[in-house]
Amino acid sequence: QITLKESGPTLVKPTQTLTLTCTFSGFSLITDGEGVAWIRQPPGKALEWLAIVYWDDDKRYSPSLQSRLTITKDTSKNQVVLTVTTMDPVDTATYYCAHRGRWQAHDVFDVWGQGTMVIVSS
Amino acid sequence: DIQMTQSPSSLSASVGARVTITCRATQGINSYLNWYQQKPGKAPKLLIYTASNLQSGVPSRFSGSGSGTDFILTISSLQPEDFGTYYCQQTYGLSRTFGQGTRVEIK
């Protein structure tokens, strides 16, 4: 059974860097085809895809946020970390990590974490 | 970047009704289109992948169709537990863009 759980600060100040950790079980990020993505959702708004890291350490970022995002994986800890620099109140959102279905020809997010709420305020 | 537009933005239908939600891409995306259901306060749940494939465990009243730029999610007989917001997502372009969502309410 695949599970994912997000962790990180609930409150960050404007201009600070946000670091979120996704801790997962039930799969390994060294296995061919696996991947973990980050998606966020501002209160009352739509989902926004942020980034994905694949088993081979290939990475993709949202073009509109690429300059502020870094995604990394730690296969020994079964974790994926997302950093977001220069946080602003508009970055207030619930941040989700999700598992990429291993056998898919494209990115299909078949299992999601519960999400973690991040508020940006001074 | 590829943009996704869903219609309608919201709908209200009776139990047993047939419901369709459309999703249109600004350029062709082959069949690289997924559908998710999200209930209030919960994480999204995968319903349909690659335009028409039903995710394991999802009721057969849900179905997807389309390719290229136009896609449809159909609920053949709406059930009380089908309330929530439905999102399409393309994974063809550089970004993995979501639509703006369709809110489904039970009358």
PDB file of C-alpha atoms in Angstrom:
ATOM      1  CA  GLN A   1       0.000   0.000   0.000  1.00  0.00           C
ATOM      2  CA  ILE A   2       1.364   3.376  -1.046  1.00  0.00           C
ATOM      3  CA  THR A   3       1.122   6.264   1.390  1.00  0.00           C
ATOM      4  CA  LEU A   4       2.544   9.786   1.362  1.00  0.00           C
ATOM      5  CA  LYS A   5       2.607  12.449   4.035  1.00  0.00           C
ATOM      6  CA  GLU A   6       3.632  16.072   3.794  1.00  0.00           C
ATOM      7  CA  SER A   7       5.375  17.944   6.583  1.00  0.00           C
ATOM      8  CA  GLY A   8       6.710  21.425   7.081  1.00  0.00           C
ATOM      9  CA  PRO A   9       5.985  24.769   8.701  1.00  0.00           C
ATOM     10  CA  THR A  10       2.430  26.035   8.932  1.00  0.00           C
ATOM     11  CA  LEU A  11       3.471  29.692   8.959  1.00  0.00           C
ATOM     12  CA  VAL A  12       6.244  31.414   7.049  1.00  0.00           C
ATOM     13  CA  LYS A  13       7.068  35.083   6.689  1.00  0.00           C
ATOM     14  CA  PRO A  14       7.165  36.900   3.364  1.00  0.00           C
ATOM     15  CA  THR A  15      10.541  36.618   1.585  1.00  0.00           C
ATOM     16  CA  GLN A  16      11.447  33.478   3.527  1.00  0.00           C
ATOM     17  CA  THR A  17      12.186  30.107   1.923  1.00  0.00           C
ATOM     18  CA  LEU A  18       9.691  27.294   2.427  1.00  0.00           C
ATOM     19  CA  THR A  19      10.947  23.740   2.798  1.00  0.00           C
ATOM     20  CA  LEU A  20       8.429  20.912   2.609  1.00  0.00           C
ATOM     21  CA  THR A  21       9.105  17.209   3.010  1.00  0.00           C
ATOM     22  CA  CYS A  22       7.096  14.357   1.542  1.00  0.00           C
ATOM     23  CA  THR A  23       7.713  11.073   3.347  1.00  0.00           C
ATOM     24  CA  PHE A  24       6.404   8.030   1.539  1.00  0.00           C
ATOM     25  CA  SER A  25       6.124   4.273   1.855  1.00  0.00           C
ATOM     26  CA  GLY A  26       5.059   1.398  -0.361  1.00  0.00           C
ATOM     27  CA  PHE A  27       7.396   2.175  -3.238  1.00  0.00           C
ATOM     28  CA  SER A  28      10.986   3.163  -3.902  1.00  0.00           C
ATOM     29  CA  LEU A  29      12.206   6.098  -5.934  1.00  0.00           C
ATOM     30  CA  ILE A  30      15.011   3.962  -7.321  1.00  0.00           C
ATOM     31  CA  THR A  31      12.505   1.786  -9.172  1.00  0.00           C
ATOM     32  CA  ASP A  32      12.030   2.372 -12.866  1.00  0.00           C
ATOM     33  CA  GLY A  33       8.984   4.526 -13.606  1.00  0.00           C
ATOM     34  CA  GLU A  34       8.386   5.926 -10.149  1.00  0.00           C
ATOM     35  CA  GLY A  35       7.984   9.603  -9.402  1.00  0.00           C
ATOM     36  CA  VAL A  36       6.719  12.063  -6.799  1.00  0.00           C
ATOM     37  CA  ALA A  37       5.066  15.369  -7.600  1.00  0.00           C
ATOM     38  CA  TRP A  38       4.069  18.468  -5.653  1.00  0.00           C
ATOM     39  CA  ILE A  39       0.772  20.233  -6.243  1.00  0.00           C
ATOM     40  CA  ARG A  40      -0.714  23.149  -4.331  1.00  0.00           C
ATOM     41  CA  GLN A  41      -4.162  24.640  -3.855  1.00  0.00           C
ATOM     42  CA  PRO A  42      -4.822  28.156  -2.535  1.00  0.00           C
ATOM     43  CA  PRO A  43      -7.937  28.386  -0.348  1.00  0.00           C
ATOM     44  CA  GLY A  44     -11.050  28.099  -2.502  1.00  0.00           C
ATOM     45  CA  LYS A  45      -9.059  27.884  -5.716  1.00  0.00           C
ATOM     46  CA  ALA A  46      -7.966  25.291  -8.239  1.00  0.00           C
ATOM     47  CA  LEU A  47      -5.087  22.840  -8.114  1.00  0.00           C
ATOM     48  CA  GLU A  48      -1.708  24.000  -9.404  1.00  0.00           C
ATOM     49  CA  TRP A  49       1.039  21.561 -10.348  1.00  0.00           C
ATOM     50  CA  LEU A  50       4.488  22.622  -9.124  1.00  0.00           C
ATOM     51  CA  ALA A  51       7.164  20.011  -9.781  1.00  0.00           C
ATOM     52  CA  ILE A  52       7.991  16.346 -10.200  1.00  0.00           C
ATOM     53  CA  VAL A  53      11.074  14.207  -9.640  1.00  0.00           C
ATOM     54  CA  TYR A  54      11.515  10.820 -11.315  1.00  0.00           C
ATOM     55  CA  TRP A  55      13.351   7.654 -10.345  1.00  0.00           C
ATOM     56  CA  ASP A  56      16.262   8.596 -12.627  1.00  0.00           C
ATOM     57  CA  ASP A  57      16.541  12.035 -10.949  1.00  0.00           C
ATOM     58  CA  ASP A  58      15.013  13.789 -13.938  1.00  0.00           C
ATOM     59  CA  LYS A  59      13.035  16.819 -12.778  1.00  0.00           C
ATOM     60  CA  ARG A  60      10.317  19.018 -14.239  1.00  0.00           C
ATOM     61  CA  TYR A  61       9.048  22.337 -12.944  1.00  0.00           C
ATOM     62  CA  SER A  62       6.082  24.602 -13.524  1.00  0.00           C
ATOM     63  CA  PRO A  63       7.372  27.161 -16.048  1.00  0.00           C
ATOM     64  CA  SER A  64       5.770  30.035 -14.144  1.00  0.00           C
ATOM     65  CA  LEU A  65       7.462  29.108 -10.850  1.00  0.00           C
ATOM     66  CA  GLN A  66      10.616  27.378 -12.031  1.00  0.00           C
ATOM     67  CA  SER A  67      12.997  30.072 -10.805  1.00  0.00           C
ATOM     68  CA  ARG A  68      11.729  29.665  -7.236  1.00  0.00           C
ATOM     69  CA  LEU A  69      11.388  25.879  -6.971  1.00  0.00           C
ATOM     70  CA  THR A  70      13.811  23.078  -6.224  1.00  0.00           C
ATOM     71  CA  ILE A  71      12.792  19.445  -5.876  1.00  0.00           C
ATOM     72  CA  THR A  72      15.139  16.775  -4.569  1.00  0.00           C
ATOM     73  CA  LYS A  73      14.866  13.155  -3.499  1.00  0.00           C
ATOM     74  CA  ASP A  74      16.524  11.203  -0.719  1.00  0.00           C
ATOM     75  CA  THR A  75      16.059   7.554  -1.626  1.00  0.00           C
ATOM     76  CA  SER A  76      17.617   6.293   1.604  1.00  0.00           C
ATOM     77  CA  LYS A  77      14.983   8.116   3.646  1.00  0.00           C
ATOM     78  CA  ASN A  78      12.097   7.671   1.180  1.00  0.00           C
ATOM     79  CA  GLN A  79      11.623  11.428   1.084  1.00  0.00           C
ATOM     80  CA  VAL A  80      11.142  14.146  -1.484  1.00  0.00           C
ATOM     81  CA  VAL A  81      11.842  17.746  -0.539  1.00  0.00           C
ATOM     82  CA  LEU A  82      10.433  20.857  -2.196  1.00  0.00           C
ATOM     83  CA  THR A  83      11.892  24.279  -1.539  1.00  0.00           C
ATOM     84  CA  VAL A  84      10.137  27.472  -2.559  1.00  0.00           C
ATOM     85  CA  THR A  85      12.129  30.678  -2.293  1.00  0.00           C
ATOM     86  CA  THR A  86      10.902  34.217  -1.756  1.00  0.00           C
ATOM     87  CA  MET A  87       7.533  33.280  -0.300  1.00  0.00           C
ATOM     88  CA  ASP A  88       4.674  35.743  -0.718  1.00  0.00           C
ATOM     89  CA  PRO A  89       1.137  35.826   0.714  1.00  0.00           C
ATOM     90  CA  VAL A  90      -0.172  34.589  -2.658  1.00  0.00           C
ATOM     91  CA  ASP A  91       1.734  31.344  -1.982  1.00  0.00           C
ATOM     92  CA  THR A  92      -0.635  30.601   0.901  1.00  0.00           C
ATOM     93  CA  ALA A  93      -2.051  27.202   0.019  1.00  0.00           C
ATOM     94  CA  THR A  94      -2.435  23.560   0.893  1.00  0.00           C
ATOM     95  CA  TYR A  95       0.568  21.745  -0.522  1.00  0.00           C
ATOM     96  CA  TYR A  96       0.146  18.124  -1.625  1.00  0.00           C
ATOM     97  CA  CYS A  97       2.626  15.514  -2.700  1.00  0.00           C
ATOM     98  CA  ALA A  98       1.465  12.707  -4.957  1.00  0.00           C
ATOM     99  CA  HIS A  99       2.770   9.412  -6.338  1.00  0.00           C
ATOM    100  CA  ARG A 100       3.230   9.017 -10.079  1.00  0.00           C
ATOM    101  CA  GLY A 101       1.800   5.742 -11.290  1.00  0.00           C
ATOM    102  CA  ARG A 102       4.768   3.577 -12.175  1.00  0.00           C
ATOM    103  CA  TRP A 103       3.318   1.790 -15.188  1.00  0.00           C
ATOM    104  CA  GLN A 104       1.974   4.858 -16.892  1.00  0.00           C
ATOM    105  CA  ALA A 105       3.250   6.266 -20.160  1.00  0.00           C
ATOM    106  CA  HIS A 106       2.635   9.751 -18.798  1.00  0.00           C
ATOM    107  CA  ASP A 107       2.251  11.385 -15.383  1.00  0.00           C
ATOM    108  CA  VAL A 108      -0.766  10.007 -13.541  1.00  0.00           C
ATOM    109  CA  PHE A 109      -1.036  10.941  -9.875  1.00  0.00           C
ATOM    110  CA  ASP A 110      -2.703   7.888  -8.401  1.00  0.00           C
ATOM    111  CA  VAL A 111      -2.083   8.360  -4.679  1.00  0.00           C
ATOM    112  CA  TRP A 112      -2.012  11.669  -2.832  1.00  0.00           C
ATOM    113  CA  GLY A 113      -0.913  12.767   0.584  1.00  0.00           C
ATOM    114  CA  GLN A 114      -3.346  14.475   2.929  1.00  0.00           C
ATOM    115  CA  GLY A 115      -1.825  17.888   2.282  1.00  0.00           C
ATOM    116  CA  THR A 116      -0.249  20.474   4.537  1.00  0.00           C
ATOM    117  CA  MET A 117      -1.485  24.034   4.885  1.00  0.00           C
ATOM    118  CA  VAL A 118       1.077  26.813   4.580  1.00  0.00           C
ATOM    119  CA  ILE A 119       0.216  30.403   5.468  1.00  0.00           C
ATOM    120  CA  VAL A 120       2.454  33.257   4.403  1.00  0.00           C
ATOM    121  CA  SER A 121       2.092  36.212   6.720  1.00  0.00           C
ATOM    122  CA  SER A 122       4.246  38.617   8.662  1.00  0.00           C
TER     123      SER A 122
ATOM    124  CA  ASP B   1       1.992  26.638 -22.068  1.00  0.00           C
ATOM    125  CA  ILE B   2      -1.120  24.477 -22.470  1.00  0.00           C
ATOM    126  CA  GLN B   3      -4.229  25.812 -20.738  1.00  0.00           C
ATOM    127  CA  MET B   4      -7.232  23.698 -19.749  1.00  0.00           C
ATOM    128  CA  THR B   5     -10.791  25.042 -19.659  1.00  0.00           C
ATOM    129  CA  GLN B   6     -13.587  23.144 -17.994  1.00  0.00           C
ATOM    130  CA  SER B   7     -17.303  23.681 -18.436  1.00  0.00           C
ATOM    131  CA  PRO B   8     -19.545  24.217 -16.710  1.00  0.00           C
ATOM    132  CA  SER B   9     -17.898  25.796 -13.666  1.00  0.00           C
ATOM    133  CA  SER B  10     -20.647  24.364 -11.518  1.00  0.00           C
ATOM    134  CA  LEU B  11     -23.769  22.280 -11.870  1.00  0.00           C
ATOM    135  CA  SER B  12     -26.599  20.988  -9.762  1.00  0.00           C
ATOM    136  CA  ALA B  13     -28.301  17.738 -10.679  1.00  0.00           C
ATOM    137  CA  SER B  14     -30.653  15.205  -9.184  1.00  0.00           C
ATOM    138  CA  VAL B  15     -29.732  11.729  -8.059  1.00  0.00           C
ATOM    139  CA  GLY B  16     -29.898   9.422 -11.058  1.00  0.00           C
ATOM    140  CA  ALA B  17     -29.193  12.153 -13.588  1.00  0.00           C
ATOM    141  CA  ARG B  18     -26.602  11.830 -16.315  1.00  0.00           C
ATOM    142  CA  VAL B  19     -23.879  14.435 -15.856  1.00  0.00           C
ATOM    143  CA  THR B  20     -21.234  15.516 -18.328  1.00  0.00           C
ATOM    144  CA  ILE B  21     -18.254  17.772 -17.743  1.00  0.00           C
ATOM    145  CA  THR B  22     -16.109  18.953 -20.605  1.00  0.00           C
ATOM    146  CA  CYS B  23     -12.463  19.898 -20.671  1.00  0.00           C
ATOM    147  CA  ARG B  24     -10.781  21.651 -23.565  1.00  0.00           C
ATOM    148  CA  ALA B  25      -7.054  22.099 -24.141  1.00  0.00           C
ATOM    149  CA  THR B  26      -5.535  25.042 -25.983  1.00  0.00           C
ATOM    150  CA  GLN B  27      -3.587  22.607 -28.153  1.00  0.00           C
ATOM    151  CA  GLY B  28      -3.623  18.897 -28.860  1.00  0.00           C
ATOM    152  CA  ILE B  29      -2.577  16.705 -25.952  1.00  0.00           C
ATOM    153  CA  ASN B  30      -3.094  13.263 -27.483  1.00  0.00           C
ATOM    154  CA  SER B  31      -4.869  11.316 -24.721  1.00  0.00           C
ATOM    155  CA  TYR B  32      -2.692  12.598 -21.881  1.00  0.00           C
ATOM    156  CA  LEU B  33      -5.637  13.688 -19.794  1.00  0.00           C
ATOM    157  CA  ASN B  34      -6.599  12.671 -16.263  1.00  0.00           C
ATOM    158  CA  TRP B  35      -9.699  13.369 -14.176  1.00  0.00           C
ATOM    159  CA  TYR B  36      -9.753  13.814 -10.405  1.00  0.00           C
ATOM    160  CA  GLN B  37     -12.519  14.204  -7.840  1.00  0.00           C
ATOM    161  CA  GLN B  38     -11.998  16.333  -4.753  1.00  0.00           C
ATOM    162  CA  LYS B  39     -14.308  16.529  -1.783  1.00  0.00           C
ATOM    163  CA  PRO B  40     -14.191  19.464   0.625  1.00  0.00           C
ATOM    164  CA  GLY B  41     -11.173  19.336   2.917  1.00  0.00           C
ATOM    165  CA  LYS B  42      -9.794  16.227   1.239  1.00  0.00           C
ATOM    166  CA  ALA B  43      -7.034  15.427  -1.212  1.00  0.00           C
ATOM    167  CA  PRO B  44      -7.969  14.816  -4.847  1.00  0.00           C
ATOM    168  CA  LYS B  45      -8.716  11.269  -5.942  1.00  0.00           C
ATOM    169  CA  LEU B  46      -7.839   9.863  -9.351  1.00  0.00           C
ATOM    170  CA  LEU B  47     -10.910   8.771 -11.321  1.00  0.00           C
ATOM    171  CA  ILE B  48      -9.865   8.431 -14.963  1.00  0.00           C
ATOM    172  CA  TYR B  49      -6.404   8.338 -16.538  1.00  0.00           C
ATOM    173  CA  THR B  50      -5.251   8.626 -20.119  1.00  0.00           C
ATOM    174  CA  ALA B  51      -8.636  10.037 -21.092  1.00  0.00           C
ATOM    175  CA  SER B  52     -10.719   6.890 -20.793  1.00  0.00           C
ATOM    176  CA  ASN B  53      -9.206   4.404 -18.360  1.00  0.00           C
ATOM    177  CA  LEU B  54     -11.088   3.847 -15.122  1.00  0.00           C
ATOM    178  CA  GLN B  55      -8.855   3.839 -12.055  1.00  0.00           C
ATOM    179  CA  SER B  56      -9.106   0.682  -9.962  1.00  0.00           C
ATOM    180  CA  GLY B  57     -11.853   0.906  -7.359  1.00  0.00           C
ATOM    181  CA  VAL B  58     -13.730   3.733  -9.062  1.00  0.00           C
ATOM    182  CA  PRO B  59     -17.402   2.986  -9.770  1.00  0.00           C
ATOM    183  CA  SER B  60     -18.252   2.136 -13.374  1.00  0.00           C
ATOM    184  CA  ARG B  61     -20.772   4.988 -13.576  1.00  0.00           C
ATOM    185  CA  PHE B  62     -17.739   7.221 -14.200  1.00  0.00           C
ATOM    186  CA  SER B  63     -16.348   7.238 -17.719  1.00  0.00           C
ATOM    187  CA  GLY B  64     -14.081   9.412 -19.812  1.00  0.00           C
ATOM    188  CA  SER B  65     -13.727  10.043 -23.518  1.00  0.00           C
ATOM    189  CA  GLY B  66     -11.963  12.271 -25.988  1.00  0.00           C
ATOM    190  CA  SER B  67      -8.573  12.902 -27.507  1.00  0.00           C
ATOM    191  CA  GLY B  68      -6.721  15.805 -29.013  1.00  0.00           C
ATOM    192  CA  THR B  69      -8.230  18.920 -27.486  1.00  0.00           C
ATOM    193  CA  ASP B  70     -11.708  17.937 -26.291  1.00  0.00           C
ATOM    194  CA  PHE B  71     -12.508  15.591 -23.438  1.00  0.00           C
ATOM    195  CA  ILE B  72     -15.600  14.571 -21.499  1.00  0.00           C
ATOM    196  CA  LEU B  73     -16.163  13.110 -18.052  1.00  0.00           C
ATOM    197  CA  THR B  74     -19.533  11.408 -17.721  1.00  0.00           C
ATOM    198  CA  ILE B  75     -21.324  10.248 -14.622  1.00  0.00           C
ATOM    199  CA  SER B  76     -24.032   7.959 -15.963  1.00  0.00           C
ATOM    200  CA  SER B  77     -26.264   8.015 -12.883  1.00  0.00           C
ATOM    201  CA  LEU B  78     -25.381  10.628 -10.288  1.00  0.00           C
ATOM    202  CA  GLN B  79     -25.197   9.353  -6.724  1.00  0.00           C
ATOM    203  CA  PRO B  80     -25.315  11.356  -3.469  1.00  0.00           C
ATOM    204  CA  GLU B  81     -21.646  10.631  -2.799  1.00  0.00           C
ATOM    205  CA  ASP B  82     -20.581  12.162  -6.129  1.00  0.00           C
ATOM    206  CA  PHE B  83     -20.707  15.740  -4.821  1.00  0.00           C
ATOM    207  CA  GLY B  84     -17.448  17.635  -4.948  1.00  0.00           C
ATOM    208  CA  THR B  85     -15.194  19.366  -7.434  1.00  0.00           C
ATOM    209  CA  TYR B  86     -13.877  17.644 -10.531  1.00  0.00           C
ATOM    210  CA  TYR B  87     -10.600  18.586 -12.188  1.00  0.00           C
ATOM    211  CA  CYS B  88      -9.095  17.615 -15.493  1.00  0.00           C
ATOM    212  CA  GLN B  89      -5.314  17.622 -15.878  1.00  0.00           C
ATOM    213  CA  GLN B  90      -3.122  17.445 -18.957  1.00  0.00           C
ATOM    214  CA  THR B  91       0.334  15.900 -18.821  1.00  0.00           C
ATOM    215  CA  TYR B  92       1.415  16.407 -22.422  1.00  0.00           C
ATOM    216  CA  GLY B  93       3.101  19.797 -22.257  1.00  0.00           C
ATOM    217  CA  LEU B  94       5.963  21.168 -20.215  1.00  0.00           C
ATOM    218  CA  SER B  95       3.552  21.752 -17.346  1.00  0.00           C
ATOM    219  CA  ARG B  96       0.985  19.321 -15.948  1.00  0.00           C
ATOM    220  CA  THR B  97      -1.853  21.819 -16.002  1.00  0.00           C
ATOM    221  CA  PHE B  98      -5.138  21.428 -14.174  1.00  0.00           C
ATOM    222  CA  GLY B  99      -8.437  22.874 -15.263  1.00  0.00           C
ATOM    223  CA  GLN B 100     -10.189  25.378 -13.042  1.00  0.00           C
ATOM    224  CA  GLY B 101     -12.583  22.760 -11.688  1.00  0.00           C
ATOM    225  CA  THR B 102     -16.284  21.920 -11.950  1.00  0.00           C
ATOM    226  CA  ARG B 103     -18.287  21.938  -8.763  1.00  0.00           C
ATOM    227  CA  VAL B 104     -21.013  19.277  -8.655  1.00  0.00           C
ATOM    228  CA  GLU B 105     -23.915  19.689  -6.280  1.00  0.00           C
ATOM    229  CA  ILE B 106     -26.725  17.242  -5.608  1.00  0.00           C
ATOM    230  CA  LYS B 107     -30.206  18.753  -5.843  1.00  0.00           C
TER     231      LYS B 107
END
